[in-house]
mmCIF file with all atom_site columns, C-alpha atoms in Angstrom:
data_model
loop_
_atom_site.group_PDB
_atom_site.id
_atom_site.type_symbol
_atom_site.label_atom_id
_atom_site.label_alt_id
_atom_site.label_comp_id
_atom_site.label_asym_id
_atom_site.label_entity_id
_atom_site.label_seq_id
_atom_site.pdbx_PDB_ins_code
_atom_site.Cartn_x
_atom_site.Cartn_y
_atom_site.Cartn_z
_atom_site.occupancy
_atom_site.B_iso_or_equiv
_atom_site.pdbx_formal_charge
_atom_site.auth_seq_id
_atom_site.auth_comp_id
_atom_site.auth_asym_id
_atom_site.auth_atom_id
_atom_site.pdbx_PDB_model_num
ATOM 1   C CA . MET A 1 1   ? 3.645   -16.064 -19.856 1.00 81.00 ? 162 MET A CA 1
ATOM 2   C CA . VAL A 1 2   ? 0.217   -15.351 -18.414 1.00 82.00 ? 163 VAL A CA 1
ATOM 3   C CA . ALA A 1 3   ? -2.034  -12.877 -20.236 1.00 87.00 ? 164 ALA A CA 1
ATOM 4   C CA . GLY A 1 4   ? -5.518  -11.543 -19.573 1.00 92.00 ? 165 GLY A CA 1
ATOM 5   C CA . ILE A 1 5   ? -7.304  -10.462 -16.435 1.00 93.00 ? 166 ILE A CA 1
ATOM 6   C CA . LEU A 1 6   ? -7.335  -11.995 -12.971 1.00 94.00 ? 167 LEU A CA 1
ATOM 7   C CA . PRO A 1 7   ? -10.756 -13.631 -12.688 1.00 93.00 ? 168 PRO A CA 1
ATOM 8   C CA . GLN A 1 8   ? -13.154 -12.894 -9.817  1.00 93.00 ? 169 GLN A CA 1
ATOM 9   C CA . THR A 1 9   ? -12.972 -16.607 -9.038  1.00 95.00 ? 170 THR A CA 1
ATOM 10  C CA . ILE A 1 10  ? -9.354  -16.209 -7.849  1.00 95.00 ? 171 ILE A CA 1
ATOM 11  C CA . GLY A 1 11  ? -10.825 -15.876 -4.343  1.00 94.00 ? 172 GLY A CA 1
ATOM 12  C CA . LYS A 1 12  ? -11.784 -19.555 -4.455  1.00 95.00 ? 173 LYS A CA 1
ATOM 13  C CA . LEU A 1 13  ? -8.102  -20.540 -4.252  1.00 95.00 ? 174 LEU A CA 1
ATOM 14  C CA . LYS A 1 14  ? -8.341  -20.425 -0.468  1.00 92.00 ? 175 LYS A CA 1
ATOM 15  C CA . MET A 1 15  ? -5.232  -22.544 0.201   1.00 94.00 ? 176 MET A CA 1
ATOM 16  C CA . LEU A 1 16  ? -2.913  -20.544 -2.108  1.00 96.00 ? 177 LEU A CA 1
ATOM 17  C CA . SER A 1 17  ? -0.005  -19.162 -0.085  1.00 97.00 ? 178 SER A CA 1
ATOM 18  C CA . ARG A 1 18  ? 2.116   -17.511 -2.799  1.00 97.00 ? 179 ARG A CA 1
ATOM 19  C CA . ALA A 1 19  ? 1.033   -15.904 -6.068  1.00 96.00 ? 180 ALA A CA 1
ATOM 20  C CA . LEU A 1 20  ? 4.188   -14.945 -7.965  1.00 96.00 ? 181 LEU A CA 1
ATOM 21  C CA . LEU A 1 21  ? 2.997   -13.589 -11.314 1.00 96.00 ? 182 LEU A CA 1
ATOM 22  C CA . SER A 1 22  ? 5.572   -10.892 -12.033 1.00 97.00 ? 183 SER A CA 1
ATOM 23  C CA . GLY A 1 23  ? 6.501   -9.948  -15.593 1.00 97.00 ? 184 GLY A CA 1
ATOM 24  C CA . ASN A 1 24  ? 3.446   -11.234 -17.404 1.00 96.00 ? 185 ASN A CA 1
ATOM 25  C CA . GLN A 1 25  ? 0.721   -9.525  -19.409 1.00 96.00 ? 186 GLN A CA 1
ATOM 26  C CA . ILE A 1 26  ? -1.965  -9.426  -16.740 1.00 97.00 ? 187 ILE A CA 1
ATOM 27  C CA . SER A 1 27  ? -4.316  -6.497  -17.234 1.00 97.00 ? 188 SER A CA 1
ATOM 28  C CA . GLY A 1 28  ? -7.515  -5.134  -15.764 1.00 97.00 ? 189 GLY A CA 1
ATOM 29  C CA . GLN A 1 29  ? -8.235  -4.377  -12.123 1.00 96.00 ? 190 GLN A CA 1
ATOM 30  C CA . LEU A 1 30  ? -7.310  -6.348  -9.034  1.00 96.00 ? 191 LEU A CA 1
ATOM 31  C CA . PRO A 1 31  ? -10.385 -8.318  -7.991  1.00 94.00 ? 192 PRO A CA 1
ATOM 32  C CA . ASN A 1 32  ? -11.611 -7.714  -4.430  1.00 93.00 ? 193 ASN A CA 1
ATOM 33  C CA . THR A 1 33  ? -12.061 -11.472 -4.098  1.00 95.00 ? 194 THR A CA 1
ATOM 34  C CA . ILE A 1 34  ? -8.299  -11.840 -3.483  1.00 96.00 ? 195 ILE A CA 1
ATOM 35  C CA . GLN A 1 35  ? -9.115  -11.058 0.150   1.00 94.00 ? 196 GLN A CA 1
ATOM 36  C CA . HIS A 1 36  ? -10.769 -14.492 0.451   1.00 95.00 ? 197 HIS A CA 1
ATOM 37  C CA . ILE A 1 37  ? -7.428  -16.284 -0.067  1.00 96.00 ? 198 ILE A CA 1
ATOM 38  C CA . TYR A 1 38  ? -6.801  -16.440 3.665   1.00 93.00 ? 199 TYR A CA 1
ATOM 39  C CA . ARG A 1 39  ? -3.403  -18.209 3.442   1.00 96.00 ? 200 ARG A CA 1
ATOM 40  C CA . LEU A 1 40  ? -1.911  -15.784 0.904   1.00 98.00 ? 201 LEU A CA 1
ATOM 41  C CA . SER A 1 41  ? 1.373   -14.455 2.299   1.00 98.00 ? 202 SER A CA 1
ATOM 42  C CA . ASP A 1 42  ? 3.164   -13.310 -0.883  1.00 98.00 ? 203 ASP A CA 1
ATOM 43  C CA . LEU A 1 43  ? 1.471   -11.501 -3.758  1.00 98.00 ? 204 LEU A CA 1
ATOM 44  C CA . ASP A 1 44  ? 3.745   -10.392 -6.592  1.00 98.00 ? 205 ASP A CA 1
ATOM 45  C CA . LEU A 1 45  ? 1.981   -8.887  -9.577  1.00 98.00 ? 206 LEU A CA 1
ATOM 46  C CA . SER A 1 46  ? 4.785   -6.493  -10.511 1.00 98.00 ? 207 SER A CA 1
ATOM 47  C CA . LEU A 1 47  ? 5.616   -5.588  -14.110 1.00 98.00 ? 208 LEU A CA 1
ATOM 48  C CA . ASN A 1 48  ? 2.193   -6.257  -15.563 1.00 98.00 ? 209 ASN A CA 1
ATOM 49  C CA . ARG A 1 49  ? -0.539  -3.986  -16.943 1.00 97.00 ? 210 ARG A CA 1
ATOM 50  C CA . ILE A 1 50  ? -2.844  -3.886  -13.941 1.00 98.00 ? 211 ILE A CA 1
ATOM 51  C CA . SER A 1 51  ? -4.893  -0.703  -13.681 1.00 98.00 ? 212 SER A CA 1
ATOM 52  C CA . GLY A 1 52  ? -7.424  0.894   -11.369 1.00 98.00 ? 213 GLY A CA 1
ATOM 53  C CA . PRO A 1 53  ? -7.225  1.333   -7.602  1.00 98.00 ? 214 PRO A CA 1
ATOM 54  C CA . ILE A 1 54  ? -5.519  -0.897  -5.039  1.00 98.00 ? 215 ILE A CA 1
ATOM 55  C CA . PRO A 1 55  ? -8.287  -2.665  -3.088  1.00 96.00 ? 216 PRO A CA 1
ATOM 56  C CA . GLU A 1 56  ? -8.427  -1.693  0.605   1.00 95.00 ? 217 GLU A CA 1
ATOM 57  C CA . SER A 1 57  ? -9.064  -5.340  1.399   1.00 95.00 ? 218 SER A CA 1
ATOM 58  C CA . LEU A 1 58  ? -5.416  -6.254  0.661   1.00 96.00 ? 219 LEU A CA 1
ATOM 59  C CA . GLY A 1 59  ? -4.350  -4.490  3.861   1.00 95.00 ? 220 GLY A CA 1
ATOM 60  C CA . LYS A 1 60  ? -6.896  -6.468  5.868   1.00 95.00 ? 221 LYS A CA 1
ATOM 61  C CA . MET A 1 61  ? -5.580  -9.896  4.871   1.00 96.00 ? 222 MET A CA 1
ATOM 62  C CA . ALA A 1 62  ? -4.451  -11.914 7.892   1.00 92.00 ? 223 ALA A CA 1
ATOM 63  C CA . VAL A 1 63  ? -1.100  -13.251 6.674   1.00 96.00 ? 224 VAL A CA 1
ATOM 64  C CA . LEU A 1 64  ? -0.171  -11.094 3.656   1.00 97.00 ? 225 LEU A CA 1
ATOM 65  C CA . ALA A 1 65  ? 3.445   -10.087 4.305   1.00 98.00 ? 226 ALA A CA 1
ATOM 66  C CA . THR A 1 66  ? 4.759   -9.230  0.819   1.00 98.00 ? 227 THR A CA 1
ATOM 67  C CA . LEU A 1 67  ? 2.870   -7.066  -1.671  1.00 98.00 ? 228 LEU A CA 1
ATOM 68  C CA . ASN A 1 68  ? 4.684   -6.213  -4.905  1.00 98.00 ? 229 ASN A CA 1
ATOM 69  C CA . LEU A 1 69  ? 2.591   -4.201  -7.338  1.00 98.00 ? 230 LEU A CA 1
ATOM 70  C CA . ASP A 1 70  ? 5.382   -2.106  -8.881  1.00 98.00 ? 231 ASP A CA 1
ATOM 71  C CA . GLY A 1 71  ? 5.557   -1.322  -12.575 1.00 98.00 ? 232 GLY A CA 1
ATOM 72  C CA . ASN A 1 72  ? 1.846   -1.380  -13.342 1.00 98.00 ? 233 ASN A CA 1
ATOM 73  C CA . MET A 1 73  ? -0.730  1.284   -14.185 1.00 98.00 ? 234 MET A CA 1
ATOM 74  C CA . LEU A 1 74  ? -2.409  1.486   -10.783 1.00 98.00 ? 235 LEU A CA 1
ATOM 75  C CA . SER A 1 75  ? -4.180  4.731   -9.929  1.00 98.00 ? 236 SER A CA 1
ATOM 76  C CA . GLY A 1 76  ? -6.230  6.201   -7.126  1.00 98.00 ? 237 GLY A CA 1
ATOM 77  C CA . THR A 1 77  ? -4.969  6.702   -3.601  1.00 98.00 ? 238 THR A CA 1
ATOM 78  C CA . LEU A 1 78  ? -2.825  4.541   -1.351  1.00 98.00 ? 239 LEU A CA 1
ATOM 79  C CA . PRO A 1 79  ? -5.196  2.639   0.977   1.00 97.00 ? 240 PRO A CA 1
ATOM 80  C CA . ALA A 1 80  ? -4.580  3.391   4.656   1.00 97.00 ? 241 ALA A CA 1
ATOM 81  C CA . THR A 1 81  ? -5.099  -0.315  5.372   1.00 96.00 ? 242 THR A CA 1
ATOM 82  C CA . LEU A 1 82  ? -1.719  -1.098  3.734   1.00 96.00 ? 243 LEU A CA 1
ATOM 83  C CA . ILE A 1 83  ? 0.164   1.135   6.179   1.00 95.00 ? 244 ILE A CA 1
ATOM 84  C CA . ASN A 1 84  ? -1.005  -0.250  9.520   1.00 87.00 ? 245 ASN A CA 1
ATOM 85  C CA . SER A 1 85  ? -1.162  -3.927  8.588   1.00 91.00 ? 246 SER A CA 1
ATOM 86  C CA . GLY A 1 86  ? 0.958   -7.063  8.686   1.00 92.00 ? 247 GLY A CA 1
ATOM 87  C CA . ILE A 1 87  ? 2.591   -6.224  5.343   1.00 97.00 ? 248 ILE A CA 1
ATOM 88  C CA . SER A 1 88  ? 6.358   -5.923  5.812   1.00 97.00 ? 249 SER A CA 1
ATOM 89  C CA . ILE A 1 89  ? 7.421   -5.599  2.164   1.00 98.00 ? 250 ILE A CA 1
ATOM 90  C CA . LEU A 1 90  ? 5.322   -3.061  0.266   1.00 98.00 ? 251 LEU A CA 1
ATOM 91  C CA . ASN A 1 91  ? 6.345   -2.031  -3.236  1.00 98.00 ? 252 ASN A CA 1
ATOM 92  C CA . VAL A 1 92  ? 3.896   0.041   -5.269  1.00 98.00 ? 253 VAL A CA 1
ATOM 93  C CA . SER A 1 93  ? 6.539   2.047   -7.133  1.00 98.00 ? 254 SER A CA 1
ATOM 94  C CA . LYS A 1 94  ? 6.254   3.060   -10.790 1.00 98.00 ? 255 LYS A CA 1
ATOM 95  C CA . ASN A 1 95  ? 2.481   3.496   -10.895 1.00 98.00 ? 256 ASN A CA 1
ATOM 96  C CA . ALA A 1 96  ? 0.173   6.531   -10.974 1.00 98.00 ? 257 ALA A CA 1
ATOM 97  C CA . ILE A 1 97  ? -0.901  6.527   -7.318  1.00 98.00 ? 258 ILE A CA 1
ATOM 98  C CA . GLU A 1 98  ? -1.881  9.989   -6.129  1.00 98.00 ? 259 GLU A CA 1
ATOM 99  C CA . GLY A 1 99  ? -3.065  11.774  -3.015  1.00 98.00 ? 260 GLY A CA 1
ATOM 100 C CA . THR A 1 100 ? -1.214  11.788  0.271   1.00 98.00 ? 261 THR A CA 1
ATOM 101 C CA . ILE A 1 101 ? 0.556   9.046   2.208   1.00 98.00 ? 262 ILE A CA 1
ATOM 102 C CA . PRO A 1 102 ? -1.987  8.043   4.877   1.00 97.00 ? 263 PRO A CA 1
ATOM 103 C CA . ASP A 1 103 ? -1.049  9.320   8.331   1.00 97.00 ? 264 ASP A CA 1
ATOM 104 C CA . VAL A 1 104 ? -1.918  6.058   10.081  1.00 96.00 ? 265 VAL A CA 1
ATOM 105 C CA . PHE A 1 105 ? 1.463   4.528   10.964  1.00 95.00 ? 266 PHE A CA 1
ATOM 106 C CA . GLY A 1 106 ? 1.561   2.878   14.366  1.00 92.00 ? 267 GLY A CA 1
ATOM 107 C CA . PRO A 1 107 ? 3.207   0.097   16.371  1.00 90.00 ? 268 PRO A CA 1
ATOM 108 C CA . LYS A 1 108 ? 1.737   -2.485  13.974  1.00 88.00 ? 269 LYS A CA 1
ATOM 109 C CA . SER A 1 109 ? 3.600   -0.840  11.060  1.00 93.00 ? 270 SER A CA 1
ATOM 110 C CA . TYR A 1 110 ? 6.751   -2.874  10.436  1.00 94.00 ? 271 TYR A CA 1
ATOM 111 C CA . PHE A 1 111 ? 8.367   -2.389  7.033   1.00 95.00 ? 272 PHE A CA 1
ATOM 112 C CA . MET A 1 112 ? 11.536  -4.107  5.916   1.00 95.00 ? 273 MET A CA 1
ATOM 113 C CA . VAL A 1 113 ? 10.873  -2.390  2.563   1.00 97.00 ? 274 VAL A CA 1
ATOM 114 C CA . MET A 1 114 ? 8.457   0.401   1.698   1.00 98.00 ? 275 MET A CA 1
ATOM 115 C CA . ASP A 1 115 ? 8.866   1.663   -1.860  1.00 98.00 ? 276 ASP A CA 1
ATOM 116 C CA . LEU A 1 116 ? 6.396   4.336   -2.969  1.00 98.00 ? 277 LEU A CA 1
ATOM 117 C CA . SER A 1 117 ? 8.736   5.937   -5.528  1.00 98.00 ? 278 SER A CA 1
ATOM 118 C CA . TYR A 1 118 ? 7.768   7.102   -9.016  1.00 98.00 ? 279 TYR A CA 1
ATOM 119 C CA . ASN A 1 119 ? 4.144   7.931   -8.264  1.00 98.00 ? 280 ASN A CA 1
ATOM 120 C CA . LYS A 1 120 ? 2.124   11.133  -7.938  1.00 98.00 ? 281 LYS A CA 1
ATOM 121 C CA . LEU A 1 121 ? 2.017   11.346  -4.138  1.00 98.00 ? 282 LEU A CA 1
ATOM 122 C CA . LYS A 1 122 ? 1.859   14.845  -2.658  1.00 98.00 ? 283 LYS A CA 1
ATOM 123 C CA . GLY A 1 123 ? 1.825   16.566  0.704   1.00 98.00 ? 284 GLY A CA 1
ATOM 124 C CA . PRO A 1 124 ? 4.120   15.889  3.660   1.00 98.00 ? 285 PRO A CA 1
ATOM 125 C CA . ILE A 1 125 ? 5.653   12.650  4.880   1.00 97.00 ? 286 ILE A CA 1
ATOM 126 C CA . PRO A 1 126 ? 3.292   11.662  7.736   1.00 96.00 ? 287 PRO A CA 1
ATOM 127 C CA . LYS A 1 127 ? 4.638   12.439  11.205  1.00 93.00 ? 288 LYS A CA 1
ATOM 128 C CA . SER A 1 128 ? 3.117   9.173   12.463  1.00 94.00 ? 289 SER A CA 1
ATOM 129 C CA . ILE A 1 129 ? 5.831   7.261   10.565  1.00 93.00 ? 290 ILE A CA 1
ATOM 130 C CA . ALA A 1 130 ? 8.045   7.903   13.622  1.00 89.00 ? 291 ALA A CA 1
ATOM 131 C CA . THR A 1 131 ? 5.691   5.636   15.630  1.00 90.00 ? 292 THR A CA 1
ATOM 132 C CA . ALA A 1 132 ? 6.226   2.636   13.340  1.00 91.00 ? 293 ALA A CA 1
ATOM 133 C CA . SER A 1 133 ? 7.879   -0.391  14.922  1.00 90.00 ? 294 SER A CA 1
ATOM 134 C CA . TYR A 1 134 ? 10.449  -0.497  12.123  1.00 91.00 ? 295 TYR A CA 1
ATOM 135 C CA . VAL A 1 135 ? 11.163  1.058   8.752   1.00 91.00 ? 296 VAL A CA 1
ATOM 136 C CA . GLY A 1 136 ? 14.157  -0.462  6.963   1.00 91.00 ? 297 GLY A CA 1
ATOM 137 C CA . HIS A 1 137 ? 14.458  0.534   3.319   1.00 94.00 ? 298 HIS A CA 1
ATOM 138 C CA . LEU A 1 138 ? 12.250  3.505   2.457   1.00 96.00 ? 299 LEU A CA 1
ATOM 139 C CA . ASP A 1 139 ? 12.038  5.052   -1.020  1.00 98.00 ? 300 ASP A CA 1
ATOM 140 C CA . LEU A 1 140 ? 9.801   8.076   -1.532  1.00 98.00 ? 301 LEU A CA 1
ATOM 141 C CA . SER A 1 141 ? 11.732  9.545   -4.475  1.00 98.00 ? 302 SER A CA 1
ATOM 142 C CA . TYR A 1 142 ? 10.129  10.893  -7.657  1.00 98.00 ? 303 TYR A CA 1
ATOM 143 C CA . ASN A 1 143 ? 6.846   12.096  -6.186  1.00 98.00 ? 304 ASN A CA 1
ATOM 144 C CA . HIS A 1 144 ? 5.480   15.543  -5.317  1.00 98.00 ? 305 HIS A CA 1
ATOM 145 C CA . LEU A 1 145 ? 6.083   15.437  -1.565  1.00 98.00 ? 306 LEU A CA 1
ATOM 146 C CA . CYS A 1 146 ? 6.772   18.637  0.342   1.00 98.00 ? 307 CYS A CA 1
ATOM 147 C CA . GLY A 1 147 ? 7.763   19.622  3.872   1.00 97.00 ? 308 GLY A CA 1
ATOM 148 C CA . ALA A 1 148 ? 10.175  18.489  6.530   1.00 95.00 ? 309 ALA A CA 1
ATOM 149 C CA . ILE A 1 149 ? 11.418  14.906  6.621   1.00 94.00 ? 310 ILE A CA 1
ATOM 150 C CA . PRO A 1 150 ? 10.388  13.624  10.078  1.00 90.00 ? 311 PRO A CA 1
ATOM 151 C CA . ALA A 1 151 ? 13.203  13.164  12.558  1.00 83.00 ? 312 ALA A CA 1
ATOM 152 C CA . GLY A 1 152 ? 13.625  9.773   14.144  1.00 76.00 ? 313 GLY A CA 1
ATOM 153 C CA . SER A 1 153 ? 15.765  6.686   14.276  1.00 75.00 ? 314 SER A CA 1
ATOM 154 C CA . TRP A 1 154 ? 14.138  5.221   11.145  1.00 72.00 ? 315 TRP A CA 1
ATOM 155 C CA . PHE A 1 155 ? 15.512  8.094   9.074   1.00 77.00 ? 316 PHE A CA 1
ATOM 156 C CA . ASP A 1 156 ? 19.094  8.155   10.406  1.00 81.00 ? 317 ASP A CA 1
ATOM 157 C CA . HIS A 1 157 ? 20.304  5.414   8.029   1.00 84.00 ? 318 HIS A CA 1
ATOM 158 C CA . LEU A 1 158 ? 18.520  6.699   4.905   1.00 89.00 ? 319 LEU A CA 1
ATOM 159 C CA . GLU A 1 159 ? 20.373  8.420   2.102   1.00 92.00 ? 320 GLU A CA 1
ATOM 160 C CA . ALA A 1 160 ? 19.288  11.449  0.088   1.00 95.00 ? 321 ALA A CA 1
ATOM 161 C CA . SER A 1 161 ? 18.369  9.156   -2.826  1.00 96.00 ? 322 SER A CA 1
ATOM 162 C CA . SER A 1 162 ? 15.352  7.947   -0.802  1.00 96.00 ? 323 SER A CA 1
ATOM 163 C CA . PHE A 1 163 ? 13.867  11.448  -1.037  1.00 97.00 ? 324 PHE A CA 1
ATOM 164 C CA . THR A 1 164 ? 15.191  12.981  -4.283  1.00 96.00 ? 325 THR A CA 1
ATOM 165 C CA . ASN A 1 165 ? 13.086  14.496  -7.032  1.00 97.00 ? 326 ASN A CA 1
ATOM 166 C CA . ASN A 1 166 ? 10.206  15.680  -4.880  1.00 97.00 ? 327 ASN A CA 1
ATOM 167 C CA . ASP A 1 167 ? 8.763   19.182  -4.953  1.00 94.00 ? 328 ASP A CA 1
ATOM 168 C CA . CYS A 1 168 ? 10.095  20.627  -1.705  1.00 94.00 ? 329 CYS A CA 1
ATOM 169 C CA . LEU A 1 169 ? 11.245  18.077  0.881   1.00 96.00 ? 330 LEU A CA 1
ATOM 170 C CA . CYS A 1 170 ? 13.848  19.308  3.337   1.00 95.00 ? 331 CYS A CA 1
ATOM 171 C CA . GLY A 1 171 ? 15.703  18.125  6.426   1.00 92.00 ? 332 GLY A CA 1
ATOM 172 C CA . LYS A 1 172 ? 18.242  15.391  7.050   1.00 90.00 ? 333 LYS A CA 1
ATOM 173 C CA . PRO A 1 173 ? 19.579  13.848  4.755   1.00 92.00 ? 334 PRO A CA 1
ATOM 174 C CA . LEU A 1 174 ? 18.570  16.663  2.345   1.00 93.00 ? 335 LEU A CA 1
ATOM 175 C CA . ARG A 1 175 ? 19.167  20.393  2.776   1.00 91.00 ? 336 ARG A CA 1
ATOM 176 C CA . ALA A 1 176 ? 18.086  22.021  6.022   1.00 92.00 ? 337 ALA A CA 1
ATOM 177 C CA . CYS A 1 177 ? 14.560  23.434  6.220   1.00 93.00 ? 338 CYS A CA 1
#
């Protein structure tokens, strides 16, 4: 069991490729210095007590492919850098992230898993998500999203549970708009 805060000096671990620290008692904010760990491909800090915003710099990391921050106390908005990056597994569910989902999806967006459920996100699902290279598992449930679910091949395989408990989402697989 690891307890306490992540030190600013974590960025000196330049050769670290995986940081799997789920289910500990890590608290405080995520240090921006994590961006200096240039070989980091998997960062799992889920089920801790981390608070504050998600640093934009995480989406700018060269090889970061898995980012699990679910089950913390993160707040602020979802950085646009996480959407159009090399991250293919993004889980920030069960936090207090608010604002809108950034409308910056593009060909570089490739998500095997994108779980943004159980947050305070509002507004529509961005139309640019249809331009993503791939979206496998998507969970946007338990937010405050509203509007039409974008049409596209990425949404054909999704079930209603991916969109439930939002303010006013409509369209396939939910009720018609």
